[in-house]
PDB file of C-alpha atoms in Angstrom:
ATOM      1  CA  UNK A 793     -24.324 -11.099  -6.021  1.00  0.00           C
ATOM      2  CA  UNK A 794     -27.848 -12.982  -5.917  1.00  0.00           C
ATOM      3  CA  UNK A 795     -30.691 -11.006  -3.849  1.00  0.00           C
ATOM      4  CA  UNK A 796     -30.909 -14.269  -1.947  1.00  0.00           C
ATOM      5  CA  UNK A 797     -26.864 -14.708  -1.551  1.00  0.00           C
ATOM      6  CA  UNK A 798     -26.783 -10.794  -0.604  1.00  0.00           C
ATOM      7  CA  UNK A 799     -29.723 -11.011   1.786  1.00  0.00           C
ATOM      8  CA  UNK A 800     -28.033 -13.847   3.361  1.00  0.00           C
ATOM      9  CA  UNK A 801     -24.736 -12.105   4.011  1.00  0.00           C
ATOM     10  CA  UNK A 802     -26.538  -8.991   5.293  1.00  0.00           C
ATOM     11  CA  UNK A 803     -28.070 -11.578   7.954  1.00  0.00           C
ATOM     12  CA  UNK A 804     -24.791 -13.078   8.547  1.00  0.00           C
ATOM     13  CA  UNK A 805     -23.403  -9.239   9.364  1.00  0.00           C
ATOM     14  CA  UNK A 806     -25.865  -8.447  11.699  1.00  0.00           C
ATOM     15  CA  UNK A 807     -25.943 -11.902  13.536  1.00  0.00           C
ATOM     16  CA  UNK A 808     -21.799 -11.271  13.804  1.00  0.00           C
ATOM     17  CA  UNK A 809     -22.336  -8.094  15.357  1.00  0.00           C
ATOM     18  CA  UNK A 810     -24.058  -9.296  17.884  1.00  0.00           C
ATOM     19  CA  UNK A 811     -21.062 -11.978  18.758  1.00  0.00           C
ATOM     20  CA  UNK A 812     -21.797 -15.474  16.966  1.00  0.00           C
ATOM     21  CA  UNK A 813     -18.989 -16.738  16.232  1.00  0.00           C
ATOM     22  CA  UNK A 814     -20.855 -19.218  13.727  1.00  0.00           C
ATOM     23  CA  UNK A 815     -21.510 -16.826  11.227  1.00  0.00           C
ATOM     24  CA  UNK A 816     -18.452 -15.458  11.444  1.00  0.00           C
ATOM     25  CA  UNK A 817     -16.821 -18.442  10.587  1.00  0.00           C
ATOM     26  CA  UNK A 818     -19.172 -18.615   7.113  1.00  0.00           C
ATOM     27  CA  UNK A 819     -18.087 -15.259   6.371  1.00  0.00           C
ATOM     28  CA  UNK A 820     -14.925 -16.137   6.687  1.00  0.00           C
ATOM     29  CA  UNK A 821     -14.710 -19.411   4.617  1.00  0.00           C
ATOM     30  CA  UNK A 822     -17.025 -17.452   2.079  1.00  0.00           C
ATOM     31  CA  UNK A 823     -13.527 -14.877   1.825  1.00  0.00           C
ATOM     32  CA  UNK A 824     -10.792 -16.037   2.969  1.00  0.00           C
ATOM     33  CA  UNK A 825      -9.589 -17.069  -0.291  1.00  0.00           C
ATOM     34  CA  UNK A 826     -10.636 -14.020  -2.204  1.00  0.00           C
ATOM     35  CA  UNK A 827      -8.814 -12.263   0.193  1.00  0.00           C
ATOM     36  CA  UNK A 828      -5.479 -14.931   0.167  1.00  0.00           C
ATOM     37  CA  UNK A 829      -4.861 -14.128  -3.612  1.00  0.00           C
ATOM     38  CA  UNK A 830      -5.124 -11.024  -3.501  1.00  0.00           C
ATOM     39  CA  UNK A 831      -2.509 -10.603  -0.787  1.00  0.00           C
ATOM     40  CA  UNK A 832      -0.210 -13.312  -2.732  1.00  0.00           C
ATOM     41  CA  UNK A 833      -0.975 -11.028  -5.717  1.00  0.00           C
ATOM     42  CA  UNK A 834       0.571  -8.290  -4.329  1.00  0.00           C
ATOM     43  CA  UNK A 835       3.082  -9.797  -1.786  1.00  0.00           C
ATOM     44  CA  UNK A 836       4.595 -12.851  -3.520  1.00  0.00           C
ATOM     45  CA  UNK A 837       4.535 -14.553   0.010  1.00  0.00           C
ATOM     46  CA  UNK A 838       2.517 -17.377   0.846  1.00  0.00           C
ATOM     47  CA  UNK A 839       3.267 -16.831   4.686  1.00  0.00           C
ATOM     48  CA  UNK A 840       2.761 -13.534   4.617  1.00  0.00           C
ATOM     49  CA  UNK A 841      -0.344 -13.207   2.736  1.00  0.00           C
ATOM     50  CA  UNK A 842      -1.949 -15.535   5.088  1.00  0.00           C
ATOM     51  CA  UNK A 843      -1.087 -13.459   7.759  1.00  0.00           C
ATOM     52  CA  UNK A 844      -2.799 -10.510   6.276  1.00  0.00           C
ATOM     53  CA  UNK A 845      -5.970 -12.454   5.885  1.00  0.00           C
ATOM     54  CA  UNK A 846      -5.805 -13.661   9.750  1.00  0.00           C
ATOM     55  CA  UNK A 847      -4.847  -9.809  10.346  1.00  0.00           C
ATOM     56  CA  UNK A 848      -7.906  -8.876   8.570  1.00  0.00           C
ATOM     57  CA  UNK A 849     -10.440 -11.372  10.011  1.00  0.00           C
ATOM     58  CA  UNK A 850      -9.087 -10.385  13.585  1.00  0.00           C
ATOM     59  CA  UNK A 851      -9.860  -6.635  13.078  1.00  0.00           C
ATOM     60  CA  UNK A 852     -13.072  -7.462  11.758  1.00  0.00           C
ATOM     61  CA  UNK A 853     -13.862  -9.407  14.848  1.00  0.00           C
ATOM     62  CA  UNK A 854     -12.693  -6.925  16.954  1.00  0.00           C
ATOM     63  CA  UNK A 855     -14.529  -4.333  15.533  1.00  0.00           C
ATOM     64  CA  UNK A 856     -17.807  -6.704  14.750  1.00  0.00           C
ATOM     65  CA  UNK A 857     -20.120  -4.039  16.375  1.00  0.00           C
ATOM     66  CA  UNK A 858     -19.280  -1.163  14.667  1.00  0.00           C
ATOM     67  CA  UNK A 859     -20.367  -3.304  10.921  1.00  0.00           C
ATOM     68  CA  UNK A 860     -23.469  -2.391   9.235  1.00  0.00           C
ATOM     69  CA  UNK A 861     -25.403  -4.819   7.121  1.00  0.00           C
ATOM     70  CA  UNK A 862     -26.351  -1.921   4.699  1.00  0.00           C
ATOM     71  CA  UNK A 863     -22.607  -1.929   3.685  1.00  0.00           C
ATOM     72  CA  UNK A 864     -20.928  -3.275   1.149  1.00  0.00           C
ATOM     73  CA  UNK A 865     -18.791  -6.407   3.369  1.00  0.00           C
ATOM     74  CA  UNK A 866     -16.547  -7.597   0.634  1.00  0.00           C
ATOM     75  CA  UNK A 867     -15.512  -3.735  -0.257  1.00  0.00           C
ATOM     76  CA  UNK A 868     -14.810  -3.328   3.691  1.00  0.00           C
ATOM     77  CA  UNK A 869     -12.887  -6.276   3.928  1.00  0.00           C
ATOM     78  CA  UNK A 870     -10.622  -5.133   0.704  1.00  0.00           C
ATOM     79  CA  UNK A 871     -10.090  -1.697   2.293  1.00  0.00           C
ATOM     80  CA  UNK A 872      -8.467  -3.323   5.197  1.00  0.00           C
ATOM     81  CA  UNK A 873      -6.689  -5.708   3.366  1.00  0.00           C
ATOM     82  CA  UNK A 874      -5.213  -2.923   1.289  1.00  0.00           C
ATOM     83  CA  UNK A 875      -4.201  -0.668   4.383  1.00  0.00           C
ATOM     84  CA  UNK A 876      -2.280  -4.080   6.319  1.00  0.00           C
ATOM     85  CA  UNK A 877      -0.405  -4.527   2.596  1.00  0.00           C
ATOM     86  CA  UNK A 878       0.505  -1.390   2.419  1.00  0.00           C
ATOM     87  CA  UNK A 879       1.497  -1.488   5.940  1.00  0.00           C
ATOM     88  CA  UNK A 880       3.520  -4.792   5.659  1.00  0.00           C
ATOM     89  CA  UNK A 881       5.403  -3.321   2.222  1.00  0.00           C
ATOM     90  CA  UNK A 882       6.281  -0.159   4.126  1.00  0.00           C
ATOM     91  CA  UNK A 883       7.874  -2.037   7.015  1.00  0.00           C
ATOM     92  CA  UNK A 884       9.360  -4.334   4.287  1.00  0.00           C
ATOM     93  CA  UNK A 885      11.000  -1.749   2.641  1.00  0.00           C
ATOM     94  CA  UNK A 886      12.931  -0.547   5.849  1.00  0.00           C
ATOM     95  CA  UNK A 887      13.630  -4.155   6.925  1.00  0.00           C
ATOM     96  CA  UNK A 888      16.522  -5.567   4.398  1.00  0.00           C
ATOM     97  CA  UNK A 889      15.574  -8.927   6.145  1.00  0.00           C
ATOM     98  CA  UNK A 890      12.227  -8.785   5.294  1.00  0.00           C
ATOM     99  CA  UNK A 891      12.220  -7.292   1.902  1.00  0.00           C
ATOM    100  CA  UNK A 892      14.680  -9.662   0.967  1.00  0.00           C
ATOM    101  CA  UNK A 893      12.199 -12.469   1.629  1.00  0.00           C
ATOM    102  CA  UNK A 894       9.133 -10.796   0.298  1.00  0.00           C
ATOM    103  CA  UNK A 895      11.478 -10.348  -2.540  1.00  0.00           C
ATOM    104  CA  UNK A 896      12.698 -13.839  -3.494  1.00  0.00           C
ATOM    105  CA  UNK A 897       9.924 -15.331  -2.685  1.00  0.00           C
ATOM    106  CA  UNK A 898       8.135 -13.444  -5.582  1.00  0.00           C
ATOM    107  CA  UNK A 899       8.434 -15.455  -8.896  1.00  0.00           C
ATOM    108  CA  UNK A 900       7.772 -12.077 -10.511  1.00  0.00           C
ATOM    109  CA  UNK A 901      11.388 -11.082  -9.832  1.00  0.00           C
ATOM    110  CA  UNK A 902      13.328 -13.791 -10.368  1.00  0.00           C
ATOM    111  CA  UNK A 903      13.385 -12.844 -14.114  1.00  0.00           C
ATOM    112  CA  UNK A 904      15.877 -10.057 -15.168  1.00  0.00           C
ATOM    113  CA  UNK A 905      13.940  -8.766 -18.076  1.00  0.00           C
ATOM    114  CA  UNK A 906      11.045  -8.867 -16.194  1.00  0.00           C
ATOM    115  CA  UNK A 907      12.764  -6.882 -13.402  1.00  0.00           C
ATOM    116  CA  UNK A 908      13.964  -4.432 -16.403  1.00  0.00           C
ATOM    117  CA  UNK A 909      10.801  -3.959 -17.548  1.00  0.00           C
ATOM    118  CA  UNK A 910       9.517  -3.141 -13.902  1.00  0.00           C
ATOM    119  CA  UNK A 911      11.753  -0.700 -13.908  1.00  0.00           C
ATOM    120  CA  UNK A 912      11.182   1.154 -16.622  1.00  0.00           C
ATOM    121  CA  UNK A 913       7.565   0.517 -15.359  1.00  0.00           C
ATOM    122  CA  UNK A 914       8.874   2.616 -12.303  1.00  0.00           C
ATOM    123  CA  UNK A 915      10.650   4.927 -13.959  1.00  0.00           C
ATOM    124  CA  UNK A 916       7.101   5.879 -16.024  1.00  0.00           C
ATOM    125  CA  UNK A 917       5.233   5.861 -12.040  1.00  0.00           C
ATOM    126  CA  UNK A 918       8.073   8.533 -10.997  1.00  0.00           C
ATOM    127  CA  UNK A 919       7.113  11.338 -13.848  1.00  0.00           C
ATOM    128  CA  UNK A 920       3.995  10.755 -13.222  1.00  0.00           C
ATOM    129  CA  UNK A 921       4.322  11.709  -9.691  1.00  0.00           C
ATOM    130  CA  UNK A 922       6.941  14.322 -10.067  1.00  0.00           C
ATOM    131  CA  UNK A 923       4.212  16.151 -12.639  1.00  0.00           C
ATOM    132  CA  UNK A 924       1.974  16.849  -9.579  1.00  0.00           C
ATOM    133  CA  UNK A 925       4.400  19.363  -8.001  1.00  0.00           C
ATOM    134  CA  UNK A 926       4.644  22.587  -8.872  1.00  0.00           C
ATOM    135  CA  UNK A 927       7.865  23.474 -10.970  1.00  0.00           C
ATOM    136  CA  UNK A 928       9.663  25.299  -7.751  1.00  0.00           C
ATOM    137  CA  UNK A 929       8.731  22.458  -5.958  1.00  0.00           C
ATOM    138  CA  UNK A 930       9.386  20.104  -8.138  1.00  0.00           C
ATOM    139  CA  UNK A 931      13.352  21.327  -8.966  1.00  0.00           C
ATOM    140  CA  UNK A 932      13.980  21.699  -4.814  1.00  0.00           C
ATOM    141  CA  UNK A 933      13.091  18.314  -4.724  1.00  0.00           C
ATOM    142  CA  UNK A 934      15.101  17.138  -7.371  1.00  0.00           C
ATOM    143  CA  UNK A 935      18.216  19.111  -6.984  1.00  0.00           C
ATOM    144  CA  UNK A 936      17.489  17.571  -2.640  1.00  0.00           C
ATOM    145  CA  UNK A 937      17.326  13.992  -4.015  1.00  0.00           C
ATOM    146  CA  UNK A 938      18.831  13.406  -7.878  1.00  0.00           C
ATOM    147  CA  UNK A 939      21.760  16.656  -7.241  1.00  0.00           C
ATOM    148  CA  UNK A 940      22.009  15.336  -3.924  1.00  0.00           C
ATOM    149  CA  UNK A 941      22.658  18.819  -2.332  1.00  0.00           C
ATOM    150  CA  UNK A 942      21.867  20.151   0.914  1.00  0.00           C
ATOM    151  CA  UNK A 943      18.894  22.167   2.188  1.00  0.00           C
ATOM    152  CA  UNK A 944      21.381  25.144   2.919  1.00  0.00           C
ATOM    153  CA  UNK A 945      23.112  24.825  -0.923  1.00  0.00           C
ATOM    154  CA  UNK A 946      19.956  24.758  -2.314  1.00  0.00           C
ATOM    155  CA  UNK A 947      18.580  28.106  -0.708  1.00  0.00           C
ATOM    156  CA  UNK A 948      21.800  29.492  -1.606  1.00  0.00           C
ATOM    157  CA  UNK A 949      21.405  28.619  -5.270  1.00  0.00           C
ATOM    158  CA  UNK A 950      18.098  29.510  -5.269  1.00  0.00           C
ATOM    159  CA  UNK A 951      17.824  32.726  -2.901  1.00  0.00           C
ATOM    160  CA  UNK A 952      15.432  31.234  -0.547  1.00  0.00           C
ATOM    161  CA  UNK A 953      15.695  30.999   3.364  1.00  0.00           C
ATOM    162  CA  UNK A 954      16.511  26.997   4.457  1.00  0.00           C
ATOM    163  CA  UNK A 955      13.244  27.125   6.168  1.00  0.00           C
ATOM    164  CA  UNK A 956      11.408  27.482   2.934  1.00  0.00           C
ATOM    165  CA  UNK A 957      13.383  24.774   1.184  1.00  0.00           C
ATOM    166  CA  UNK A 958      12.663  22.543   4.390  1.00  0.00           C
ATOM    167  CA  UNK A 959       8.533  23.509   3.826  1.00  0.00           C
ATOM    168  CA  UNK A 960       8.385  22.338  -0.007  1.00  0.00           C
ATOM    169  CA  UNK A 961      10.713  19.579   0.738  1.00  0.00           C
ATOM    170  CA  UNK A 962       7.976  18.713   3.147  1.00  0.00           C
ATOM    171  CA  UNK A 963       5.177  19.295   1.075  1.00  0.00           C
ATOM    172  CA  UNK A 964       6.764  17.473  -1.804  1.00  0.00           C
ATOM    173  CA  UNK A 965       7.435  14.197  -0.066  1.00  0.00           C
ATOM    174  CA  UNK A 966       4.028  14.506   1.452  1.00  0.00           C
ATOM    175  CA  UNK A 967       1.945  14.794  -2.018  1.00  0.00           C
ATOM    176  CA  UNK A 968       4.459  11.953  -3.410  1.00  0.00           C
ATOM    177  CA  UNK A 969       3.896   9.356  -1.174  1.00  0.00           C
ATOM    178  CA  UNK A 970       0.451   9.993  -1.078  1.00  0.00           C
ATOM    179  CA  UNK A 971       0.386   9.688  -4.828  1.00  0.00           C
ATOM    180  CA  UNK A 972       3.203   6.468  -4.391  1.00  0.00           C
ATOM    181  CA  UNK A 973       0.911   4.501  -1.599  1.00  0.00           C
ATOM    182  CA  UNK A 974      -2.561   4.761  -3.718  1.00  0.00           C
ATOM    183  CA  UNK A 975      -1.022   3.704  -7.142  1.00  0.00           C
ATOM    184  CA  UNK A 976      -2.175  -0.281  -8.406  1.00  0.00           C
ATOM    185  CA  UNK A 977       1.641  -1.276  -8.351  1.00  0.00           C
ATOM    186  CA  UNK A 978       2.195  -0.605  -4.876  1.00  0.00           C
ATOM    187  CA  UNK A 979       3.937  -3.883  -4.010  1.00  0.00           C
ATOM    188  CA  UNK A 980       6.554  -3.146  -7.283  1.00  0.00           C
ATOM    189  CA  UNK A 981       7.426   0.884  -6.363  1.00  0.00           C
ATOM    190  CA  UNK A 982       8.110   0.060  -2.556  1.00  0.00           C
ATOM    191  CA  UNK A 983      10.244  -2.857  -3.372  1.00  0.00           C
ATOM    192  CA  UNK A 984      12.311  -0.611  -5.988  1.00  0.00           C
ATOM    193  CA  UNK A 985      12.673   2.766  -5.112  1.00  0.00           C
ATOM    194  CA  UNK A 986      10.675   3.552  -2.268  1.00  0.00           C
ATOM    195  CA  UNK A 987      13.259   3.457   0.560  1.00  0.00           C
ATOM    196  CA  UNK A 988      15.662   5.576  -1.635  1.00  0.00           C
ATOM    197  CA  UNK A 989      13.989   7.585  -3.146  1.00  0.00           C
ATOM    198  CA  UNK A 990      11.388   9.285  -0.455  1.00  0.00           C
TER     199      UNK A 990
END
């Protein structure tokens, strides 16, 4: 960005801070679209990426006192449109309603070999995450969710107490999602696997 372009946005931040609604209108038409593709990029959803970006400009407004010029604006705005995507995809992929639209909406699915490839895509995203456990951890989970057995069968089989399966269970799911929620294809694992498999 221009020193002169930059300078001007740092004025804009401050002047928005202090309530005037004029600058936060240029802000806004200065991101807005920036901010629209990105959603569309990851949701597929015209509707429902513009709603993000209103989402996002709201929060910004409401928290317009708390901004600091010295910041980087566009990387603050990004950071909360991330967090309301992820937000919207993990509602999504409890709602079959919902996921269903976000889902045919999306041109990118409507292929089946692109769908196939996705999911091998997945499949790739899954190792990669399952590598971060530790190997106990890592076979109580999968004997929970591929075996399909029961915390007590599995503490049988394994000579631990149910509590301790229950604790790496938890700590399993826990460093998975984590891993799941901060990966760049976000918007393809939730819509595949998320729901079932954590």
């Amino acid at each position: 960005m221009p020193t002169d372009r930059a300078h001007q946005e740092k004025l804009l931040i401050r002047l928005l801070s202090g309530g005037n609604e004029k600058a936060f209108e240029q802000l806004f038409d200065t991101y807005r679209n920036i901010l629209y593709k990105y959603s569309y990029s990851m949701l597929g959803s015209k509707p429902h990426a513009e709603e993000i970006v209103q989402d996002v400009f709201l929060k910004v407004w409401q928290k317009r006192e708390t901004l600091s010029p010295e910041l980087s604006f566009k990387s603050y705005l990004f950071t909360i449109t991330r967090n309301r995507i992820i937000t919207f995809l993990k509602k999504a992929a409890k709602d079959q309603e919902l996921r269903e639209v976000i889902f045919y909406s999306s041109r990118k699915f409507t292929d089946s070999t692109d769908l196939h490839i996705r999911e091998t895509e997945v499949e790739k995203i899954k190792k990669e995450a399952l590598n971060l456990l530790p190997p106990r951890r890592r076979q109580i989970f999968e004997m929970s969710r591929y075996e399909g057995k029961s915390y007590e069968e599995i503490a049988k089989e394994l000579g631990l107490s149910k509590n301790t399966v229950r604790n790496q269970m938890s700590m399993a799911l826990e460093t998975l999602r984590d891993f799941l929620l901060k990966h760049k294809h976000i918007s393809i694992i939730l819509f595949l696997f998320y729901k079932n498999w954590l």
